[in-house]
Amino acid sequence: MQVSLAQDFAMGADPVLMAQACGIEPDDKQAEFLRSTAPRALLCCSRQWGKSFCAALAALHVAVYQAPSLIVVVSPSLQQSTELYKKISELLAKLPGAPKTMLESLTRMTLENGSRIISLPGTEKTIRGYSGAQMVIVDEASRVDDALIAGVMPMLATVKNGRFVALSTPAGKRGFFYEKWTEGGEGWERISVPASMCKRISPEFLEEQRRTLGTLMFEQEYFCMFHDSGDSAFSTALIELALRDDFDVFKPL
Ligand SMILES: Nc1ncnc2c1ncn2[C@@H]1O[C@H](COP(=O)(O)OP(=O)(O)O)[C@@H](O)[C@H]1O
Ligand SMILES: [Mg+2]
C-alpha cells in the first residue's frame, strides 16, 4: 500500500503513528517508551506487558526512518531471538509503504534503504563483532550475561544519538539490569509497568498466578519487584559477601 509523503514523514516523527499504521494501538506507557529519545532506557515491566513487542516496534522504527542504520537486538536464547525477529518481520509486512527486504535469514534482515536488523541470542560468540549500531536492544536483560551486555554497549561508541534499551522482568537482586535500575543516573530513563496497569491481563488471571507461583515469584514476574530467588538457600547479600575478599570483620547479616 502506498503512503503519502506527509504520512510517511508523520510516521517517521512519531513511532506511535507507525505502530497504528501496522494495526496496533500502543498503551500509554508503550507510547511513552516508543516516543522517548533518551539515549539509555530501562523498562522493568510485567510478563506479557509487551516488552518484546515494544522492542520490535522500536527496532523497526529506527530501521525504516533512520536509514541506513544497524539495529542489534539481543535475547537470552536462540528461540527468543528467533521469536523477536519474527515479530519484527511481521510488523514490517504490515507497515504501509515499508522498504523491501533485500536479504533475510531467520534472525537478520537487510532492507533496501540500507538498514540492517540483527537479532541474536546472548550465547552468540560473534556478537561483539558488530560496530556502529544506531540502537542496541537487550530483551529480558536480567537473564542475559552481564559480560555480554558490556560487550554490546561499545557498538554505540561511534554513532551520533545511538540508543541502548534494556527491557526485562526482574530476576533477583544482582546483575547489570538490577544495578542500573537501582542506581539510575543521568540519561538513564526508567519505565516500570506492573501487570495491574496492563489491560490485557485480567485480575482473575493474576489472582490465579499469585496462588500458583507464591508471593515472591508472583511479585517478581508481575509486579516488577526484585527479590532474592525464592528457592535459593542463600540470599544475594550472602552470596556477594562470599565472593568478596576485601572485608575485615565478618558481620552477621
Ligand atoms: N498494544 C498492544 N496491542 C495489542 N496487543 C499487544 C499490545 N502490547 C502487547 N500485545 C500483545 O501481548 C502479548 C505479550 O507481548 P510480549 O511482547 O510477548 O510480552 P513480554 O515480552 O512483555 O512478555 C503478545 O501477544 C503481544 O502481541
Ligand atoms: Mg518478551
PDB file of C-alpha atoms and ligand atoms in Angstrom:
ATOM      1  CA  MET A   1       0.000   0.000   0.000  1.00  0.00           C
ATOM      2  CA  GLN A   2       1.236   3.467  -0.918  1.00  0.00           C
ATOM      3  CA  VAL A   3       1.526   6.195   1.703  1.00  0.00           C
ATOM      4  CA  SER A   4       1.758   9.903   1.027  1.00  0.00           C
ATOM      5  CA  LEU A   5       4.955  11.784   1.772  1.00  0.00           C
ATOM      6  CA  ALA A   6       3.144  13.608   4.576  1.00  0.00           C
ATOM      7  CA  GLN A   7       2.019  10.323   6.171  1.00  0.00           C
ATOM      8  CA  ASP A   8       5.494   8.895   5.847  1.00  0.00           C
ATOM      9  CA  PHE A   9       7.005  11.998   7.418  1.00  0.00           C
ATOM     10  CA  ALA A  10       4.483  11.875  10.268  1.00  0.00           C
ATOM     11  CA  MET A  11       5.277   8.200  10.963  1.00  0.00           C
ATOM     12  CA  GLY A  12       8.971   8.988  10.915  1.00  0.00           C
ATOM     13  CA  ALA A  13       8.439  11.691  13.524  1.00  0.00           C
ATOM     14  CA  ASP A  14       6.118   9.618  15.707  1.00  0.00           C
ATOM     15  CA  PRO A  15       6.657   5.856  16.221  1.00  0.00           C
ATOM     16  CA  VAL A  16       3.123   5.611  17.658  1.00  0.00           C
ATOM     17  CA  LEU A  17       1.706   6.597  14.254  1.00  0.00           C
ATOM     18  CA  MET A  18       3.864   3.907  12.669  1.00  0.00           C
ATOM     19  CA  ALA A  19       2.519   1.341  15.170  1.00  0.00           C
ATOM     20  CA  GLN A  20      -1.046   2.424  14.404  1.00  0.00           C
ATOM     21  CA  ALA A  21      -0.360   2.067  10.689  1.00  0.00           C
ATOM     22  CA  CYS A  22       0.651  -1.538  11.467  1.00  0.00           C
ATOM     23  CA  GLY A  23      -2.759  -2.015  13.143  1.00  0.00           C
ATOM     24  CA  ILE A  24      -1.525  -1.675  16.721  1.00  0.00           C
ATOM     25  CA  GLU A  25      -2.757   0.696  19.395  1.00  0.00           C
ATOM     26  CA  PRO A  26       0.092   1.125  21.916  1.00  0.00           C
ATOM     27  CA  ASP A  27      -0.846   1.602  25.598  1.00  0.00           C
ATOM     28  CA  ASP A  28       0.087   4.911  27.251  1.00  0.00           C
ATOM     29  CA  LYS A  29       3.322   3.520  28.707  1.00  0.00           C
ATOM     30  CA  GLN A  30       4.204   1.776  25.457  1.00  0.00           C
ATOM     31  CA  ALA A  31       3.685   5.090  23.655  1.00  0.00           C
ATOM     32  CA  GLU A  32       5.856   6.852  26.249  1.00  0.00           C
ATOM     33  CA  PHE A  33       8.665   4.381  25.566  1.00  0.00           C
ATOM     34  CA  LEU A  34       8.280   4.495  21.787  1.00  0.00           C
ATOM     35  CA  ARG A  35       8.395   8.295  21.755  1.00  0.00           C
ATOM     36  CA  SER A  36      11.311   8.560  24.143  1.00  0.00           C
ATOM     37  CA  THR A  37      14.610   9.756  22.779  1.00  0.00           C
ATOM     38  CA  ALA A  38      16.575   9.034  25.969  1.00  0.00           C
ATOM     39  CA  PRO A  39      19.981   7.653  24.985  1.00  0.00           C
ATOM     40  CA  ARG A  40      19.637   4.909  27.613  1.00  0.00           C
ATOM     41  CA  ALA A  41      16.343   3.339  28.660  1.00  0.00           C
ATOM     42  CA  LEU A  42      15.417   0.613  31.109  1.00  0.00           C
ATOM     43  CA  LEU A  43      11.959  -0.945  31.081  1.00  0.00           C
ATOM     44  CA  CYS A  44      11.143  -3.053  34.105  1.00  0.00           C
ATOM     45  CA  CYS A  45       7.740  -4.497  33.295  1.00  0.00           C
ATOM     46  CA  SER A  46       5.384  -7.356  33.962  1.00  0.00           C
ATOM     47  CA  ARG A  47       5.473 -10.525  31.980  1.00  0.00           C
ATOM     48  CA  GLN A  48       3.206 -10.268  28.930  1.00  0.00           C
ATOM     49  CA  TRP A  49       3.041  -6.487  29.093  1.00  0.00           C
ATOM     50  CA  GLY A  50       4.551  -6.255  25.633  1.00  0.00           C
ATOM     51  CA  LYS A  51       8.291  -5.787  26.197  1.00  0.00           C
ATOM     52  CA  SER A  52       9.321  -7.855  23.177  1.00  0.00           C
ATOM     53  CA  PHE A  53       6.550  -6.252  21.182  1.00  0.00           C
ATOM     54  CA  CYS A  54       7.835  -2.735  22.037  1.00  0.00           C
ATOM     55  CA  ALA A  55      11.400  -3.830  21.298  1.00  0.00           C
ATOM     56  CA  ALA A  56      10.261  -4.969  17.854  1.00  0.00           C
ATOM     57  CA  LEU A  57       8.424  -1.691  17.150  1.00  0.00           C
ATOM     58  CA  ALA A  58      11.373   0.415  18.312  1.00  0.00           C
ATOM     59  CA  ALA A  59      13.813  -1.597  16.175  1.00  0.00           C
ATOM     60  CA  LEU A  60      11.587  -1.306  13.127  1.00  0.00           C
ATOM     61  CA  HIS A  61      11.121   2.444  13.517  1.00  0.00           C
ATOM     62  CA  VAL A  62      14.857   3.082  13.574  1.00  0.00           C
ATOM     63  CA  ALA A  63      15.447   0.727  10.638  1.00  0.00           C
ATOM     64  CA  VAL A  64      12.819   2.402   8.473  1.00  0.00           C
ATOM     65  CA  TYR A  65      13.215   6.049   9.464  1.00  0.00           C
ATOM     66  CA  GLN A  66      16.872   6.434  10.394  1.00  0.00           C
ATOM     67  CA  ALA A  67      18.307   4.613   7.424  1.00  0.00           C
ATOM     68  CA  PRO A  68      20.850   3.383   6.811  1.00  0.00           C
ATOM     69  CA  SER A  69      21.336   2.096  10.333  1.00  0.00           C
ATOM     70  CA  LEU A  70      22.272  -1.046  12.204  1.00  0.00           C
ATOM     71  CA  ILE A  71      19.978  -2.300  14.961  1.00  0.00           C
ATOM     72  CA  VAL A  72      21.229  -5.102  17.181  1.00  0.00           C
ATOM     73  CA  VAL A  73      18.687  -6.961  19.299  1.00  0.00           C
ATOM     74  CA  VAL A  74      19.871  -9.429  21.925  1.00  0.00           C
ATOM     75  CA  SER A  75      17.712 -12.020  23.717  1.00  0.00           C
ATOM     76  CA  PRO A  76      18.772 -14.670  26.251  1.00  0.00           C
ATOM     77  CA  SER A  77      18.211 -17.705  23.994  1.00  0.00           C
ATOM     78  CA  LEU A  78      18.187 -18.620  20.310  1.00  0.00           C
ATOM     79  CA  GLN A  79      14.476 -19.385  20.469  1.00  0.00           C
ATOM     80  CA  GLN A  80      13.736 -15.942  21.950  1.00  0.00           C
ATOM     81  CA  SER A  81      15.874 -14.158  19.371  1.00  0.00           C
ATOM     82  CA  THR A  82      14.110 -16.029  16.563  1.00  0.00           C
ATOM     83  CA  GLU A  83      10.698 -15.150  18.032  1.00  0.00           C
ATOM     84  CA  LEU A  84      11.641 -11.490  18.354  1.00  0.00           C
ATOM     85  CA  TYR A  85      12.922 -11.448  14.803  1.00  0.00           C
ATOM     86  CA  LYS A  86       9.609 -12.929  13.667  1.00  0.00           C
ATOM     87  CA  LYS A  87       7.736 -10.115  15.429  1.00  0.00           C
ATOM     88  CA  ILE A  88       9.860  -7.506  13.641  1.00  0.00           C
ATOM     89  CA  SER A  89       9.360  -9.234  10.312  1.00  0.00           C
ATOM     90  CA  GLU A  90       5.570  -9.436  10.802  1.00  0.00           C
ATOM     91  CA  LEU A  91       5.374  -5.755  11.708  1.00  0.00           C
ATOM     92  CA  LEU A  92       7.429  -4.824   8.656  1.00  0.00           C
ATOM     93  CA  ALA A  93       5.000  -6.780   6.467  1.00  0.00           C
ATOM     94  CA  LYS A  94       2.085  -4.776   7.913  1.00  0.00           C
ATOM     95  CA  LEU A  95       3.686  -1.353   7.590  1.00  0.00           C
ATOM     96  CA  PRO A  96       2.275   0.548   4.597  1.00  0.00           C
ATOM     97  CA  GLY A  97       4.988   1.782   2.271  1.00  0.00           C
ATOM     98  CA  ALA A  98       7.721  -0.125   4.132  1.00  0.00           C
ATOM     99  CA  PRO A  99      11.063  -0.609   2.414  1.00  0.00           C
ATOM    100  CA  LYS A 100      11.539  -4.019   0.823  1.00  0.00           C
ATOM    101  CA  THR A 101      13.719  -6.684   2.346  1.00  0.00           C
ATOM    102  CA  MET A 102      16.814  -7.385   0.261  1.00  0.00           C
ATOM    103  CA  LEU A 103      18.358 -10.158   2.319  1.00  0.00           C
ATOM    104  CA  GLU A 104      16.723 -12.170   5.017  1.00  0.00           C
ATOM    105  CA  SER A 105      17.555 -15.130   7.241  1.00  0.00           C
ATOM    106  CA  LEU A 106      15.938 -16.476  10.415  1.00  0.00           C
ATOM    107  CA  THR A 107      17.478 -13.754  12.563  1.00  0.00           C
ATOM    108  CA  ARG A 108      18.657 -10.909  10.347  1.00  0.00           C
ATOM    109  CA  MET A 109      17.428  -8.698   7.549  1.00  0.00           C
ATOM    110  CA  THR A 110      18.806  -6.017   5.259  1.00  0.00           C
ATOM    111  CA  LEU A 111      16.320  -3.521   3.905  1.00  0.00           C
ATOM    112  CA  GLU A 112      16.502  -1.739   0.565  1.00  0.00           C
ATOM    113  CA  ASN A 113      17.141   1.530   2.435  1.00  0.00           C
ATOM    114  CA  GLY A 114      20.426   0.044   3.670  1.00  0.00           C
ATOM    115  CA  SER A 115      19.326  -0.620   7.271  1.00  0.00           C
ATOM    116  CA  ARG A 116      20.115  -3.917   8.939  1.00  0.00           C
ATOM    117  CA  ILE A 117      18.365  -5.583  11.865  1.00  0.00           C
ATOM    118  CA  ILE A 118      20.194  -8.398  13.615  1.00  0.00           C
ATOM    119  CA  SER A 119      18.511 -10.427  16.341  1.00  0.00           C
ATOM    120  CA  LEU A 120      20.973 -12.586  18.238  1.00  0.00           C
ATOM    121  CA  PRO A 121      20.917 -14.876  21.247  1.00  0.00           C
ATOM    122  CA  GLY A 122      23.059 -13.878  24.223  1.00  0.00           C
ATOM    123  CA  THR A 123      25.013 -17.054  23.748  1.00  0.00           C
ATOM    124  CA  GLU A 124      26.298 -15.920  20.338  1.00  0.00           C
ATOM    125  CA  LYS A 125      30.089 -15.663  20.441  1.00  0.00           C
ATOM    126  CA  THR A 126      30.295 -13.425  17.367  1.00  0.00           C
ATOM    127  CA  ILE A 127      28.030 -10.780  18.888  1.00  0.00           C
ATOM    128  CA  ARG A 128      30.935  -8.491  19.730  1.00  0.00           C
ATOM    129  CA  GLY A 129      31.935  -8.306  16.066  1.00  0.00           C
ATOM    130  CA  TYR A 130      29.379  -5.639  15.159  1.00  0.00           C
ATOM    131  CA  SER A 131      30.001  -1.916  15.378  1.00  0.00           C
ATOM    132  CA  GLY A 132      28.296   1.351  14.542  1.00  0.00           C
ATOM    133  CA  ALA A 133      24.856   0.363  15.843  1.00  0.00           C
ATOM    134  CA  GLN A 134      22.211   3.098  15.999  1.00  0.00           C
ATOM    135  CA  MET A 135      20.245   1.090  18.510  1.00  0.00           C
ATOM    136  CA  VAL A 136      21.102  -1.808  20.792  1.00  0.00           C
ATOM    137  CA  ILE A 137      18.164  -3.560  22.440  1.00  0.00           C
ATOM    138  CA  VAL A 138      18.538  -6.227  25.118  1.00  0.00           C
ATOM    139  CA  ASP A 139      15.322  -8.140  25.757  1.00  0.00           C
ATOM    140  CA  GLU A 140      14.922  -9.938  29.111  1.00  0.00           C
ATOM    141  CA  ALA A 141      18.120  -8.159  30.108  1.00  0.00           C
ATOM    142  CA  SER A 142      18.188  -9.565  33.644  1.00  0.00           C
ATOM    143  CA  ARG A 143      18.635 -13.005  32.092  1.00  0.00           C
ATOM    144  CA  VAL A 144      21.422 -12.048  29.689  1.00  0.00           C
ATOM    145  CA  ASP A 145      25.019 -12.455  30.795  1.00  0.00           C
ATOM    146  CA  ASP A 146      26.454  -9.168  32.155  1.00  0.00           C
ATOM    147  CA  ALA A 147      29.682  -9.647  30.199  1.00  0.00           C
ATOM    148  CA  LEU A 148      27.661  -9.741  27.022  1.00  0.00           C
ATOM    149  CA  ILE A 149      25.855  -6.505  27.859  1.00  0.00           C
ATOM    150  CA  ALA A 150      29.243  -4.908  28.499  1.00  0.00           C
ATOM    151  CA  GLY A 151      30.301  -6.289  25.122  1.00  0.00           C
ATOM    152  CA  VAL A 152      27.409  -4.847  23.127  1.00  0.00           C
ATOM    153  CA  MET A 153      27.379  -1.305  24.515  1.00  0.00           C
ATOM    154  CA  PRO A 154      30.595  -0.263  22.712  1.00  0.00           C
ATOM    155  CA  MET A 155      28.744  -0.820  19.421  1.00  0.00           C
ATOM    156  CA  LEU A 156      27.184   2.600  20.096  1.00  0.00           C
ATOM    157  CA  ALA A 157      30.512   4.336  20.647  1.00  0.00           C
ATOM    158  CA  THR A 158      30.947   5.920  17.232  1.00  0.00           C
ATOM    159  CA  VAL A 159      27.315   6.686  16.430  1.00  0.00           C
ATOM    160  CA  LYS A 160      25.582  10.021  16.977  1.00  0.00           C
ATOM    161  CA  ASN A 161      22.438   9.743  19.129  1.00  0.00           C
ATOM    162  CA  GLY A 162      22.738   5.964  19.449  1.00  0.00           C
ATOM    163  CA  ARG A 163      20.303   4.362  21.918  1.00  0.00           C
ATOM    164  CA  PHE A 164      20.645   1.498  24.346  1.00  0.00           C
ATOM    165  CA  VAL A 165      17.443  -0.110  25.586  1.00  0.00           C
ATOM    166  CA  ALA A 166      17.172  -2.930  28.114  1.00  0.00           C
ATOM    167  CA  LEU A 167      13.773  -4.494  28.827  1.00  0.00           C
ATOM    168  CA  SER A 168      13.140  -7.103  31.481  1.00  0.00           C
ATOM    169  CA  THR A 169      11.207  -8.578  34.320  1.00  0.00           C
ATOM    170  CA  PRO A 170      13.410  -8.677  37.431  1.00  0.00           C
ATOM    171  CA  ALA A 171      15.468 -11.776  38.210  1.00  0.00           C
ATOM    172  CA  GLY A 172      16.983 -11.355  41.662  1.00  0.00           C
ATOM    173  CA  LYS A 173      18.961  -8.558  43.260  1.00  0.00           C
ATOM    174  CA  ARG A 174      22.059  -8.903  41.156  1.00  0.00           C
ATOM    175  CA  GLY A 175      23.446  -8.202  37.729  1.00  0.00           C
ATOM    176  CA  PHE A 176      23.548  -5.283  35.313  1.00  0.00           C
ATOM    177  CA  PHE A 177      19.811  -4.747  34.998  1.00  0.00           C
ATOM    178  CA  TYR A 178      19.206  -4.688  38.758  1.00  0.00           C
ATOM    179  CA  GLU A 179      22.195  -2.448  39.433  1.00  0.00           C
ATOM    180  CA  LYS A 180      21.395   0.062  36.724  1.00  0.00           C
ATOM    181  CA  TRP A 181      17.722   0.075  37.661  1.00  0.00           C
ATOM    182  CA  THR A 182      18.596   0.773  41.285  1.00  0.00           C
ATOM    183  CA  GLU A 183      21.281   3.406  40.753  1.00  0.00           C
ATOM    184  CA  GLY A 184      19.728   5.219  37.766  1.00  0.00           C
ATOM    185  CA  GLY A 185      21.951   8.035  36.566  1.00  0.00           C
ATOM    186  CA  GLU A 186      21.917  10.828  34.046  1.00  0.00           C
ATOM    187  CA  GLY A 187      20.468   9.887  30.689  1.00  0.00           C
ATOM    188  CA  TRP A 188      19.024   6.626  32.031  1.00  0.00           C
ATOM    189  CA  GLU A 189      15.276   6.667  31.606  1.00  0.00           C
ATOM    190  CA  ARG A 190      13.352   4.135  33.688  1.00  0.00           C
ATOM    191  CA  ILE A 191       9.861   2.930  32.903  1.00  0.00           C
ATOM    192  CA  SER A 192       8.086   0.416  35.112  1.00  0.00           C
ATOM    193  CA  VAL A 193       4.711  -1.166  34.424  1.00  0.00           C
ATOM    194  CA  PRO A 194       3.144  -3.722  36.782  1.00  0.00           C
ATOM    195  CA  ALA A 195       0.568  -6.198  35.473  1.00  0.00           C
ATOM    196  CA  SER A 196      -2.213  -4.325  37.277  1.00  0.00           C
ATOM    197  CA  MET A 197      -1.683  -1.483  34.782  1.00  0.00           C
ATOM    198  CA  CYS A 198      -1.921  -3.771  31.754  1.00  0.00           C
ATOM    199  CA  LYS A 199      -5.480  -4.028  30.489  1.00  0.00           C
ATOM    200  CA  ARG A 200      -4.743  -7.266  28.610  1.00  0.00           C
ATOM    201  CA  ILE A 201      -4.055  -9.111  31.891  1.00  0.00           C
ATOM    202  CA  SER A 202      -7.188  -9.805  33.950  1.00  0.00           C
ATOM    203  CA  PRO A 203      -7.348  -9.581  37.772  1.00  0.00           C
ATOM    204  CA  GLU A 204      -8.637 -13.191  37.777  1.00  0.00           C
ATOM    205  CA  PHE A 205      -5.568 -14.419  35.927  1.00  0.00           C
ATOM    206  CA  LEU A 206      -3.321 -12.514  38.325  1.00  0.00           C
ATOM    207  CA  GLU A 207      -5.070 -13.990  41.353  1.00  0.00           C
ATOM    208  CA  GLU A 208      -4.607 -17.479  39.951  1.00  0.00           C
ATOM    209  CA  GLN A 209      -0.916 -16.745  39.299  1.00  0.00           C
ATOM    210  CA  ARG A 210      -0.432 -15.466  42.847  1.00  0.00           C
ATOM    211  CA  ARG A 211      -1.751 -18.766  44.200  1.00  0.00           C
ATOM    212  CA  THR A 212       0.306 -20.838  41.739  1.00  0.00           C
ATOM    213  CA  LEU A 213       3.644 -19.017  41.988  1.00  0.00           C
ATOM    214  CA  GLY A 214       3.699 -17.896  45.622  1.00  0.00           C
ATOM    215  CA  THR A 215       4.135 -14.269  46.656  1.00  0.00           C
ATOM    216  CA  LEU A 216       7.832 -13.730  45.883  1.00  0.00           C
ATOM    217  CA  MET A 217       7.806 -15.234  42.394  1.00  0.00           C
ATOM    218  CA  PHE A 218       4.466 -13.592  41.627  1.00  0.00           C
ATOM    219  CA  GLU A 219       5.745 -10.157  42.624  1.00  0.00           C
ATOM    220  CA  GLN A 220       8.850 -10.674  40.517  1.00  0.00           C
ATOM    221  CA  GLU A 221       7.034 -11.836  37.398  1.00  0.00           C
ATOM    222  CA  TYR A 222       4.055  -9.474  37.514  1.00  0.00           C
ATOM    223  CA  PHE A 223       4.866  -6.586  39.867  1.00  0.00           C
ATOM    224  CA  CYS A 224       8.412  -5.631  38.851  1.00  0.00           C
ATOM    225  CA  MET A 225       9.915  -6.413  42.263  1.00  0.00           C
ATOM    226  CA  PHE A 226      13.483  -7.525  42.713  1.00  0.00           C
ATOM    227  CA  HIS A 227      13.630 -10.347  45.247  1.00  0.00           C
ATOM    228  CA  ASP A 228      16.263 -12.815  46.155  1.00  0.00           C
ATOM    229  CA  SER A 229      15.428 -16.027  44.385  1.00  0.00           C
ATOM    230  CA  GLY A 230      12.657 -17.718  46.345  1.00  0.00           C
ATOM    231  CA  ASP A 231      14.134 -21.164  46.031  1.00  0.00           C
ATOM    232  CA  SER A 232      17.709 -20.136  46.766  1.00  0.00           C
ATOM    233  CA  ALA A 233      19.164 -21.371  50.044  1.00  0.00           C
ATOM    234  CA  PHE A 234      21.315 -18.207  50.315  1.00  0.00           C
ATOM    235  CA  SER A 235      20.370 -14.554  49.895  1.00  0.00           C
ATOM    236  CA  THR A 236      22.102 -12.409  47.262  1.00  0.00           C
ATOM    237  CA  ALA A 237      23.797 -10.421  50.045  1.00  0.00           C
ATOM    238  CA  LEU A 238      25.284 -13.601  51.466  1.00  0.00           C
ATOM    239  CA  ILE A 239      26.439 -14.846  48.053  1.00  0.00           C
ATOM    240  CA  GLU A 240      28.077 -11.500  47.284  1.00  0.00           C
ATOM    241  CA  LEU A 241      29.786 -11.500  50.646  1.00  0.00           C
ATOM    242  CA  ALA A 242      31.191 -14.936  49.892  1.00  0.00           C
ATOM    243  CA  LEU A 243      32.638 -13.607  46.607  1.00  0.00           C
ATOM    244  CA  ARG A 244      34.386 -10.667  48.280  1.00  0.00           C
ATOM    245  CA  ASP A 245      37.831 -10.761  49.723  1.00  0.00           C
ATOM    246  CA  ASP A 246      38.052  -7.176  50.931  1.00  0.00           C
ATOM    247  CA  PHE A 247      36.255  -7.371  54.263  1.00  0.00           C
ATOM    248  CA  ASP A 248      37.983  -7.234  57.642  1.00  0.00           C
ATOM    249  CA  VAL A 249      35.354  -8.459  60.004  1.00  0.00           C
ATOM    250  CA  PHE A 250      32.506 -10.829  59.329  1.00  0.00           C
ATOM    251  CA  LYS A 251      29.280  -9.082  60.232  1.00  0.00           C
ATOM    252  CA  PRO A 252      26.268 -11.357  60.654  1.00  0.00           C
ATOM    253  CA  LEU A 253      23.539 -10.435  58.108  1.00  0.00           C
TER     254      LEU A 253
HETATM  255  N1  LIG B   1      -0.605  -2.539  22.491  1.00  0.00           N
HETATM  256  C1  LIG B   1      -0.882  -3.813  22.228  1.00  0.00           C
HETATM  257  N2  LIG B   1      -1.957  -4.153  21.468  1.00  0.00           N
HETATM  258  C2  LIG B   1      -2.240  -5.432  21.199  1.00  0.00           C
HETATM  259  N3  LIG B   1      -1.524  -6.491  21.642  1.00  0.00           N
HETATM  260  C3  LIG B   1      -0.454  -6.221  22.403  1.00  0.00           C
HETATM  261  C4  LIG B   1      -0.080  -4.886  22.738  1.00  0.00           C
HETATM  262  N4  LIG B   1       1.035  -4.952  23.507  1.00  0.00           N
HETATM  263  C5  LIG B   1       1.323  -6.253  23.652  1.00  0.00           C
HETATM  264  N5  LIG B   1       0.439  -7.027  22.994  1.00  0.00           N
HETATM  265  C6  LIG B   1       0.411  -8.499  22.922  1.00  0.00           C
HETATM  266  O1  LIG B   1       0.651  -9.012  24.231  1.00  0.00           O
HETATM  267  C7  LIG B   1       1.318 -10.259  24.133  1.00  0.00           C
HETATM  268  C8  LIG B   1       2.553 -10.240  25.002  1.00  0.00           C
HETATM  269  O2  LIG B   1       3.530  -9.420  24.413  1.00  0.00           O
HETATM  270  P1  LIG B   1       5.089  -9.709  24.590  1.00  0.00           P
HETATM  271  O3  LIG B   1       5.797  -8.631  23.877  1.00  0.00           O
HETATM  272  O4  LIG B   1       5.407 -11.108  24.185  1.00  0.00           O
HETATM  273  O5  LIG B   1       5.212  -9.557  26.168  1.00  0.00           O
HETATM  274  P2  LIG B   1       6.501  -9.606  27.090  1.00  0.00           P
HETATM  275  O6  LIG B   1       7.704  -9.645  26.211  1.00  0.00           O
HETATM  276  O7  LIG B   1       6.429  -8.366  27.932  1.00  0.00           O
HETATM  277  O8  LIG B   1       6.319 -10.833  27.953  1.00  0.00           O
HETATM  278  C9  LIG B   1       1.640 -10.504  22.664  1.00  0.00           C
HETATM  279  O9  LIG B   1       0.669 -11.359  22.113  1.00  0.00           O
HETATM  280  C10 LIG B   1       1.535  -9.100  22.085  1.00  0.00           C
HETATM  281  O10 LIG B   1       1.216  -9.132  20.726  1.00  0.00           O
HETATM  282 MG    MG B   2       9.195 -10.996  25.897  1.00  0.00          MG
END
